[in-house]
PDB file of C-alpha atoms and ligand atoms in Angstrom:
ATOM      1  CA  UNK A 175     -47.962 -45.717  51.936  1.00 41.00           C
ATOM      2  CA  UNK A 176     -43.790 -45.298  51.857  1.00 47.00           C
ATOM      3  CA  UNK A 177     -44.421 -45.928  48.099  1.00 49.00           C
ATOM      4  CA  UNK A 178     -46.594 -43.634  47.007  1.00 49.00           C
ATOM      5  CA  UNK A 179     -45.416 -40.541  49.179  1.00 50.00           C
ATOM      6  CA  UNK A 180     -42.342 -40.909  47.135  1.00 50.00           C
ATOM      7  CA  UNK A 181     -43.969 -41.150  43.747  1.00 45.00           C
ATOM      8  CA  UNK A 182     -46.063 -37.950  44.704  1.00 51.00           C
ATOM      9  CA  UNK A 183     -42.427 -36.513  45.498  1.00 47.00           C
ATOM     10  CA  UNK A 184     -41.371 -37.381  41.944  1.00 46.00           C
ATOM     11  CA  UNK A 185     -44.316 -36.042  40.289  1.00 48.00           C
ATOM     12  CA  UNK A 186     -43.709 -32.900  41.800  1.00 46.00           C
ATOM     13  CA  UNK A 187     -40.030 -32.723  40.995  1.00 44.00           C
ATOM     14  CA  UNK A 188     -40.982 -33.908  37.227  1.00 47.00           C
ATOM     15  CA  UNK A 189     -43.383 -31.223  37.421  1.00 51.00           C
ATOM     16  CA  UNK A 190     -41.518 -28.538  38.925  1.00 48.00           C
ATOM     17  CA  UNK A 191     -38.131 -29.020  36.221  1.00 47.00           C
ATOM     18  CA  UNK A 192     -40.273 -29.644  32.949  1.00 45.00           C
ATOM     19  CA  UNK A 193     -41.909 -25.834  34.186  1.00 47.00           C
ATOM     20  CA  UNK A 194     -37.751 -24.636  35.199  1.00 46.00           C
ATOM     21  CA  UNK A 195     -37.127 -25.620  31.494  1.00 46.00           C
ATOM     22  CA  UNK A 196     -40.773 -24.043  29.852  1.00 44.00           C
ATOM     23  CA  UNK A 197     -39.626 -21.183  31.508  1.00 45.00           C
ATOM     24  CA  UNK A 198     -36.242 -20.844  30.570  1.00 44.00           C
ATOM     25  CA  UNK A 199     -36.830 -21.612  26.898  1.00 43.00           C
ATOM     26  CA  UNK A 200     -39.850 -18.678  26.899  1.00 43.00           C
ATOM     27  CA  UNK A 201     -38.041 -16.785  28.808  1.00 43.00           C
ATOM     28  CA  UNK A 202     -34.557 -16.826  26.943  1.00 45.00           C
ATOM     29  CA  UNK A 203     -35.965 -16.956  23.542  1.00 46.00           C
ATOM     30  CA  UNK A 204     -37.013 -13.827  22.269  1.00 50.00           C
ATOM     31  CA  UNK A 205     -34.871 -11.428  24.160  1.00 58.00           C
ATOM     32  CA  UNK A 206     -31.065 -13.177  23.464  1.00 60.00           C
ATOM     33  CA  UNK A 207     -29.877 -11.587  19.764  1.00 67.00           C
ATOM     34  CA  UNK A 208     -27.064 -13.488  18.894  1.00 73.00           C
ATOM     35  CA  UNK A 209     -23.569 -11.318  18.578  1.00 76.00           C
ATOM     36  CA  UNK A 210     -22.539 -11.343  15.237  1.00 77.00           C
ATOM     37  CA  UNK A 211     -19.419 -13.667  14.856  1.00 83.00           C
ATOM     38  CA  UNK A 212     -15.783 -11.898  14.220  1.00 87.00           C
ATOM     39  CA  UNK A 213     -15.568 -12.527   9.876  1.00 85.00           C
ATOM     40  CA  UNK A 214     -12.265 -15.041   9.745  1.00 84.00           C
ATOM     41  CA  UNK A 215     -10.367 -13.692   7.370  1.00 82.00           C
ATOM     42  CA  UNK A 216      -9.440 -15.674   4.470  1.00 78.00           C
ATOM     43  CA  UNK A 217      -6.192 -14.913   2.734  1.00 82.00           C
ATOM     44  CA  UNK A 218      -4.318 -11.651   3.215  1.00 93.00           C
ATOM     45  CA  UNK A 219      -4.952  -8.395   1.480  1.00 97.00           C
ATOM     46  CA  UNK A 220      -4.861  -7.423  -2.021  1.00 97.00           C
ATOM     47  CA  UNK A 221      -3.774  -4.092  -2.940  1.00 98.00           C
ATOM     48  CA  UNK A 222      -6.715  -3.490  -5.084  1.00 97.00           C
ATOM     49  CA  UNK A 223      -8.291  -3.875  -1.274  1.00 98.00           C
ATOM     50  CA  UNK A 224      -6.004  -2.136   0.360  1.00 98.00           C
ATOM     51  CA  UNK A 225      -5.809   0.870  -2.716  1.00 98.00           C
ATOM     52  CA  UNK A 226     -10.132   1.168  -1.522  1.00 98.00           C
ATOM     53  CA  UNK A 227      -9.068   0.779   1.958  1.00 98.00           C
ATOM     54  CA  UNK A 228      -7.186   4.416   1.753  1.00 98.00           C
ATOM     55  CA  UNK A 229      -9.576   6.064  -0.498  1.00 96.00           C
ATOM     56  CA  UNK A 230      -7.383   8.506  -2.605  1.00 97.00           C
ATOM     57  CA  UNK A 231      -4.209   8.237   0.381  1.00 98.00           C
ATOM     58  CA  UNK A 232      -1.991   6.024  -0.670  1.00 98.00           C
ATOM     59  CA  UNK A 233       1.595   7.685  -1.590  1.00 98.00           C
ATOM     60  CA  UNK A 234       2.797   8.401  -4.850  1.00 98.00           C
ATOM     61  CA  UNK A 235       5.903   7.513  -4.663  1.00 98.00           C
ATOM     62  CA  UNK A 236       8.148   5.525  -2.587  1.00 98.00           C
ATOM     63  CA  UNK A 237      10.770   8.219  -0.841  1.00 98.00           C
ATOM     64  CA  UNK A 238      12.112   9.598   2.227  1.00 97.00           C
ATOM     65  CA  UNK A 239       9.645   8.026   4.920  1.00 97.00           C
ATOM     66  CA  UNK A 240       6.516   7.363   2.536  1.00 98.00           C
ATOM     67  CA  UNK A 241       6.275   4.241   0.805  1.00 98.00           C
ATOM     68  CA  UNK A 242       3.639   3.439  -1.498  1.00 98.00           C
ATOM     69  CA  UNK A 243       0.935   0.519  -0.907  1.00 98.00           C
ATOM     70  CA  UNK A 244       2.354  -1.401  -3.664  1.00 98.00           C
ATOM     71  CA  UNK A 245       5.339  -0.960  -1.684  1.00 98.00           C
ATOM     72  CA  UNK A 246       4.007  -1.978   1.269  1.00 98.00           C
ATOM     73  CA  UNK A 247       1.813  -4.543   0.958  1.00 98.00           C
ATOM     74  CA  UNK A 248       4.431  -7.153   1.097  1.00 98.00           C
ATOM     75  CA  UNK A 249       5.572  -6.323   5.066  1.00 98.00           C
ATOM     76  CA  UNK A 250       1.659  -5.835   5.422  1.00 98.00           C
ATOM     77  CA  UNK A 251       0.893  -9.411   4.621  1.00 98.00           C
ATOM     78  CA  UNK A 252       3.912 -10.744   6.199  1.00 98.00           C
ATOM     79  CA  UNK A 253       3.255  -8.761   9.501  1.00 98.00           C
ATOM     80  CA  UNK A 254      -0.368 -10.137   9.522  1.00 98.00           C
ATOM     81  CA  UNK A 255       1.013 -13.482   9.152  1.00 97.00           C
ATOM     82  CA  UNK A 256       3.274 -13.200  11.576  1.00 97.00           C
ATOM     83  CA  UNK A 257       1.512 -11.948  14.278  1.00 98.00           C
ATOM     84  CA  UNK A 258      -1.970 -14.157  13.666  1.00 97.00           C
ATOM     85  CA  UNK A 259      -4.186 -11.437  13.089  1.00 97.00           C
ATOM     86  CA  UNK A 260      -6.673 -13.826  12.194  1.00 95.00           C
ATOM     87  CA  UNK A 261      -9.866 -11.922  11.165  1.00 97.00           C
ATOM     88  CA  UNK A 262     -11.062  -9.309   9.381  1.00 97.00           C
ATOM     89  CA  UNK A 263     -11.671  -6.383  12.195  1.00 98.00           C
ATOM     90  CA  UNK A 264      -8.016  -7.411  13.457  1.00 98.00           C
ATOM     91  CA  UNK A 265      -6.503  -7.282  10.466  1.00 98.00           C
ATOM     92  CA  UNK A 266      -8.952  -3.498   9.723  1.00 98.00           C
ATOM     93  CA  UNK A 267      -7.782  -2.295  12.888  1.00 98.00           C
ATOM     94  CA  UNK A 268      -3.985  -3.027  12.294  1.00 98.00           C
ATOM     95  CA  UNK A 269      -4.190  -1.513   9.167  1.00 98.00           C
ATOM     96  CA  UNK A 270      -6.527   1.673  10.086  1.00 98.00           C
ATOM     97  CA  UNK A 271      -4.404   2.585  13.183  1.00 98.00           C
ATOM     98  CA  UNK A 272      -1.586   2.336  10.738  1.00 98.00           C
ATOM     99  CA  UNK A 273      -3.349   4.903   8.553  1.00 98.00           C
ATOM    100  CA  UNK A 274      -4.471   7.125  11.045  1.00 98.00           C
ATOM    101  CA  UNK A 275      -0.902   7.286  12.723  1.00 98.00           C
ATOM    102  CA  UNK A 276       1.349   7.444  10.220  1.00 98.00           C
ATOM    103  CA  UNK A 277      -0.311   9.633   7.563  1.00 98.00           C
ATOM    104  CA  UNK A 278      -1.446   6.798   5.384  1.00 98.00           C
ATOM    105  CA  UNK A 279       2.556   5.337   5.094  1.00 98.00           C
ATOM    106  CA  UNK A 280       3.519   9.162   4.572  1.00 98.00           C
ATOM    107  CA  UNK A 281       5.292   8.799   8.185  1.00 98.00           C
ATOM    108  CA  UNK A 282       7.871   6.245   9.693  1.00 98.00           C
ATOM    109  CA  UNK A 283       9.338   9.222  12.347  1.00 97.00           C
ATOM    110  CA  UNK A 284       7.381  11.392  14.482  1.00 97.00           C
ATOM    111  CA  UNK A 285       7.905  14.890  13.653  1.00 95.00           C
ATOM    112  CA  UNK A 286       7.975  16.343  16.917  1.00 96.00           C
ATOM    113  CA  UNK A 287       9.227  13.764  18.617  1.00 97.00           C
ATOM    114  CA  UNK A 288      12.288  11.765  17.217  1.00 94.00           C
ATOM    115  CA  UNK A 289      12.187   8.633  19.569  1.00 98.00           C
ATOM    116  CA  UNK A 290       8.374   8.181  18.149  1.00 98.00           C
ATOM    117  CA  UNK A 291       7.806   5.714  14.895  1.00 98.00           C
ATOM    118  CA  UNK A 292       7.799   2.907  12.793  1.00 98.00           C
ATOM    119  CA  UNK A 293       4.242   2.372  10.584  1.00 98.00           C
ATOM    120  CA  UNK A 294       2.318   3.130  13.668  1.00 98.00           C
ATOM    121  CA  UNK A 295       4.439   5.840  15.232  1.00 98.00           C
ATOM    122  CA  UNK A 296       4.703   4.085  18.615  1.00 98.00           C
ATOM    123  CA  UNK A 297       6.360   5.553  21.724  1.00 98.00           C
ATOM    124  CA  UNK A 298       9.308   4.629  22.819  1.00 98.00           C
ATOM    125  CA  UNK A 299       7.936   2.787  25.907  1.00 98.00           C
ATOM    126  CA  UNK A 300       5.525   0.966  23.766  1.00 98.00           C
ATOM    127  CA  UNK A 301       8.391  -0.542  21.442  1.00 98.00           C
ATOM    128  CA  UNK A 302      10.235  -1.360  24.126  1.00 98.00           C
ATOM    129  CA  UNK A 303       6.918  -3.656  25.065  1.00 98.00           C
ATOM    130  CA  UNK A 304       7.431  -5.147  21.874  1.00 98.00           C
ATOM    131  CA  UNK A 305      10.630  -5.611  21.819  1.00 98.00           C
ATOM    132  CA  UNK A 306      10.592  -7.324  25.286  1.00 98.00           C
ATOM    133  CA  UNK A 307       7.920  -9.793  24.038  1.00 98.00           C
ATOM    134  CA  UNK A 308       9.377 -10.655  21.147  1.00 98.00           C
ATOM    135  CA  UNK A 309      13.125 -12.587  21.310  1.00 97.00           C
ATOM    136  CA  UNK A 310      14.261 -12.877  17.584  1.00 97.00           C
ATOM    137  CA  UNK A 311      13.884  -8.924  17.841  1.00 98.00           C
ATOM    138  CA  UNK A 312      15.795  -8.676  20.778  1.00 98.00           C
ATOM    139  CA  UNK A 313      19.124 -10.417  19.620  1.00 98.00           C
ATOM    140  CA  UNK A 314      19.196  -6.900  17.041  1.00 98.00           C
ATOM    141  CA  UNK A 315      20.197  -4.787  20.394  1.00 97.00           C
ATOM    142  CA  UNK A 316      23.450  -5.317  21.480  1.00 95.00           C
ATOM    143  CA  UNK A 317      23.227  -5.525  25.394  1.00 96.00           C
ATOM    144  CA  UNK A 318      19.656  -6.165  25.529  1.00 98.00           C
ATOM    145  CA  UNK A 319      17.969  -5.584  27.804  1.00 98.00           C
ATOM    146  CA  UNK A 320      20.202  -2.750  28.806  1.00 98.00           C
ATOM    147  CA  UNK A 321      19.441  -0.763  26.141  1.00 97.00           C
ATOM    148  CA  UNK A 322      18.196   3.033  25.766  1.00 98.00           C
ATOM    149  CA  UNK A 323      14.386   3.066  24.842  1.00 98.00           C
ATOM    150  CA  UNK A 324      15.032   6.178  22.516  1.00 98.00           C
ATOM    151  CA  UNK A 325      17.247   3.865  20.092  1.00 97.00           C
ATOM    152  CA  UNK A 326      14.672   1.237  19.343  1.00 98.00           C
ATOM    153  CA  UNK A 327      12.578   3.023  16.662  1.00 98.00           C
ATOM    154  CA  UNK A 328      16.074   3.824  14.748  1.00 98.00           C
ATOM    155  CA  UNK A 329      17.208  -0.102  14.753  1.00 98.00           C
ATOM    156  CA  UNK A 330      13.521  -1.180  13.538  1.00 98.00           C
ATOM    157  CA  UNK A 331      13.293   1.317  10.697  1.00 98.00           C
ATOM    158  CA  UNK A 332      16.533   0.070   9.568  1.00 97.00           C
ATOM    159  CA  UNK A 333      16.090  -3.503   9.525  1.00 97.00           C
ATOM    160  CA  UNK A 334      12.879  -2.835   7.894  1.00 97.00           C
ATOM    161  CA  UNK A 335      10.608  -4.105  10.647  1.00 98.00           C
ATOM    162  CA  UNK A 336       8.659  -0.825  10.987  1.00 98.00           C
ATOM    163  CA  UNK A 337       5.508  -2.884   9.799  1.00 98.00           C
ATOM    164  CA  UNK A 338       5.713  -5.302  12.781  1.00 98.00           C
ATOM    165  CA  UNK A 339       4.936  -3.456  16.249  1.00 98.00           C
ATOM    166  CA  UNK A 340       1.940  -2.640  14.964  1.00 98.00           C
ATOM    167  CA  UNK A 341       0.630  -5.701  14.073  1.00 98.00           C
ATOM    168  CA  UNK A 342       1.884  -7.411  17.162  1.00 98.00           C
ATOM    169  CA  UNK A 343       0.269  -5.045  18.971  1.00 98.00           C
ATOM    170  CA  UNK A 344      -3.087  -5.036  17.671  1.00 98.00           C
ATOM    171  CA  UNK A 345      -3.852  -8.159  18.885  1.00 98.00           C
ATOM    172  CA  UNK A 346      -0.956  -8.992  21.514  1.00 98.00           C
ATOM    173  CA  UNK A 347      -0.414  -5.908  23.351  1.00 98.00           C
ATOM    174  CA  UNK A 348      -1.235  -5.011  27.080  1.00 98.00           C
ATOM    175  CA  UNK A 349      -5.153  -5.236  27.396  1.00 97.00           C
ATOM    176  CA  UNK A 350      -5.458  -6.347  24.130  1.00 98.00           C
ATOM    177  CA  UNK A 351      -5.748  -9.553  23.122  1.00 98.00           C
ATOM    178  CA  UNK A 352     -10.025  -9.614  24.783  1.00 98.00           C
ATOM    179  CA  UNK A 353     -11.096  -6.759  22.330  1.00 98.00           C
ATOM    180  CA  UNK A 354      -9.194  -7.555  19.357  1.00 98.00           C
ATOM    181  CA  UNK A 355     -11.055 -10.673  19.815  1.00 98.00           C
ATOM    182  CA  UNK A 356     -14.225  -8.713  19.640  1.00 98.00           C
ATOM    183  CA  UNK A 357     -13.508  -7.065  16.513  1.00 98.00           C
ATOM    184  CA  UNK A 358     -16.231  -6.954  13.960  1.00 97.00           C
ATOM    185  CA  UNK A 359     -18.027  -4.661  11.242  1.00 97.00           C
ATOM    186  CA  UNK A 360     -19.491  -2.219  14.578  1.00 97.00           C
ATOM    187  CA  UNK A 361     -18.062   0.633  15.417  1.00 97.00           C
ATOM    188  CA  UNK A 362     -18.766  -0.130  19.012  1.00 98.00           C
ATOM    189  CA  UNK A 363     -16.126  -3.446  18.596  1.00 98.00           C
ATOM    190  CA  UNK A 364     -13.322  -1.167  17.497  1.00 98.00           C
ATOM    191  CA  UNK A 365     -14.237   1.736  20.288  1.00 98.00           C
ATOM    192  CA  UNK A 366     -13.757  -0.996  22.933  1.00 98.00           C
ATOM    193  CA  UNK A 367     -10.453  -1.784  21.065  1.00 98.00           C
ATOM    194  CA  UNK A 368      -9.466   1.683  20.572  1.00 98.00           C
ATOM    195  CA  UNK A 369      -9.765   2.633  24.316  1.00 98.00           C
ATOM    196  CA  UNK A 370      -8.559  -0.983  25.852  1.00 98.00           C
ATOM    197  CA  UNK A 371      -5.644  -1.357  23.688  1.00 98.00           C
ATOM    198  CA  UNK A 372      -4.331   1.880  21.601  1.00 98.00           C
ATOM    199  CA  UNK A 373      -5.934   4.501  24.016  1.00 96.00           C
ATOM    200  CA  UNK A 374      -5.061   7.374  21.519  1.00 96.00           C
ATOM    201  CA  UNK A 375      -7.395   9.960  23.104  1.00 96.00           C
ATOM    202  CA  UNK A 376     -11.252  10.263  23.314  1.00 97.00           C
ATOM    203  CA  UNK A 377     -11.200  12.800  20.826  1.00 98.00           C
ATOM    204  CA  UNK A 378      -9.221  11.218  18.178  1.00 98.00           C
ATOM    205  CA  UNK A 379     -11.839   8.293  18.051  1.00 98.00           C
ATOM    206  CA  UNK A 380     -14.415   9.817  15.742  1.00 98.00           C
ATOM    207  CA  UNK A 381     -11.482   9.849  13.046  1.00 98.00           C
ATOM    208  CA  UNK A 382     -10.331   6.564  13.782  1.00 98.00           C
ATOM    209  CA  UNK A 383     -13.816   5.152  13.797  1.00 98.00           C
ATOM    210  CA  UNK A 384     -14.402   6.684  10.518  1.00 98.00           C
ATOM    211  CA  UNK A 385     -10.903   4.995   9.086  1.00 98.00           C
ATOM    212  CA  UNK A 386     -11.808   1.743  10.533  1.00 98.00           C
ATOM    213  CA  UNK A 387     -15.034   1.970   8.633  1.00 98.00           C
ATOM    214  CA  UNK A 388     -13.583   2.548   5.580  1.00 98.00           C
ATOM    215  CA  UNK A 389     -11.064  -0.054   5.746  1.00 98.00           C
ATOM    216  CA  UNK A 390     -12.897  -3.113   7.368  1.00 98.00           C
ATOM    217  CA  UNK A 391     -15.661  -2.287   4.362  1.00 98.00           C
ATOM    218  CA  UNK A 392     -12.563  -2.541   1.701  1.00 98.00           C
ATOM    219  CA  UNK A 393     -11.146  -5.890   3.130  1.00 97.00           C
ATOM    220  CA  UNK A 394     -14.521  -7.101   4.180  1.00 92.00           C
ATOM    221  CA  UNK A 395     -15.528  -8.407   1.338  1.00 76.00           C
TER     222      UNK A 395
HETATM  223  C1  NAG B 591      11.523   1.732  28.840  1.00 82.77           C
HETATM  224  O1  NAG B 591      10.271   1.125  28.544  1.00 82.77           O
HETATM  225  C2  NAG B 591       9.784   0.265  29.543  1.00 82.77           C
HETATM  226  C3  NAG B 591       8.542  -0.415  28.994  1.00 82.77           C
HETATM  227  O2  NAG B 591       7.535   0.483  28.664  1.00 82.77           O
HETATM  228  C4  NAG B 591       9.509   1.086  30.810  1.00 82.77           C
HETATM  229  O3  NAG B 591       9.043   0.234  31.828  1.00 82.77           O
HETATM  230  C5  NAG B 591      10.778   1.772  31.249  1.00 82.77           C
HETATM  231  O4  NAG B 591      10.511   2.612  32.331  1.00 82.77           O
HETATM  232  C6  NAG B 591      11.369   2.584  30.106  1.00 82.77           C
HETATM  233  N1  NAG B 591      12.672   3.109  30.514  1.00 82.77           N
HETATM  234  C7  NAG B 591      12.918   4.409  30.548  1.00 82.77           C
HETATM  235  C8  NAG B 591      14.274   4.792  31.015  1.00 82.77           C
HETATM  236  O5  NAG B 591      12.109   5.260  30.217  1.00 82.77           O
END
């Protein structure tokens, strides 16, 4: 009797997890659509890619604050390296921000505002984020870290690491690090980037969307 209440007890647990796992495989099957994967990116960018990437932008000539791609390129690469932007929408969105901030490398200052620059034309506050996450720049500020805001984008431009906050930031700055993760060919991956990491203003994003566009399709490939 004890033996054969128990196996009726089995059957009925057999029974009710083979129809928890029909269920679940029905059930899951048609309605999850894989995420595409974030493209790894797999060496750094050419300037025939990054020539396409700007569509007709790139500066003539490298003087005053504009520097050509050719130019460029170099601290470009390096800065990616540097920073492990490690696929292809982090490396876009580095690189599109850039574009859209900085007039295509036609700007290292703000115009209107002075304490405003490097490639990306950061505020002050915000390269004073980098600067405090990053030690090797700090030992370039005498004093640190009693030192004026205002003065950092002067020092960075003139040791020629205006490529750098940028790039750190892209992937390292605060709120950042979960969508640059994210970042893929869809515009809706670099919105949620856009608005949790750069947060330039809702109605900038159109433009930046249509930059990022551009430039993930140039390195893409
Ligand atoms: C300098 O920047 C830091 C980091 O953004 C900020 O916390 C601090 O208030 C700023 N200092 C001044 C005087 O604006």
């Amino acid at each position: 009797m004890r033996g054969r209440s128990s196996f009726s007890v089995l059957m009925v647990l057999v029974a009710f997890i083979v129809t928890l796992f029909l269920s679940e495989t029905v059930s899951s099957a048609p309605t999850k659509k894989p995420t595409p994967k974030p493209k790894p990116a797999r060496g750094l960018i050419t300037l025939k890619q990054l020539t396409k990437a700007f569509a007709g932008n790139c500066p003539p000539k490298t003087v005053g604050d504009a520097i050509t791609c050719k130019d460029a390129l170099p601290y470009i690469n390096a800065a990616i390296k540097k920073y492990k932007l490690k696929t292809k929408g982090q490396q876009a969105a580095y690189i599109a921000n850039m574009a859209y901030e900085g007039g295509y490398l036609k700007y290292n200052h703000n115009l209107v505002n002075p304490t405003q620059g490097t490639r990306s034309i950061m505020p002050a506050v915000s390269l004073r984020i980098f600067v405090d996450a990053n030690k090797p720049v700090q030992k370039l500020f005498p004093g640190y870290p009693n030192i004026n805001n205002d003065s950092i984008v002067g020092v960075l431009i003139k040791r020629k690491l205006d490529f750098e906050p940028g790039a750190w930031w892209t992937v390292a700055g605060p709120g950042c690090a979960k969508v640059a993760a994210g970042l893929r060919a869809s515009e809706d991956s670099f919105v949620a980037w856009e608005k949790g990491c750069i947060n330039g203003g809702l109605e900038t994003i159109p433009d930046r969307a249509r930059i990022y566009k551009a430039v993930y399709a140039a390195i893409a490939k």
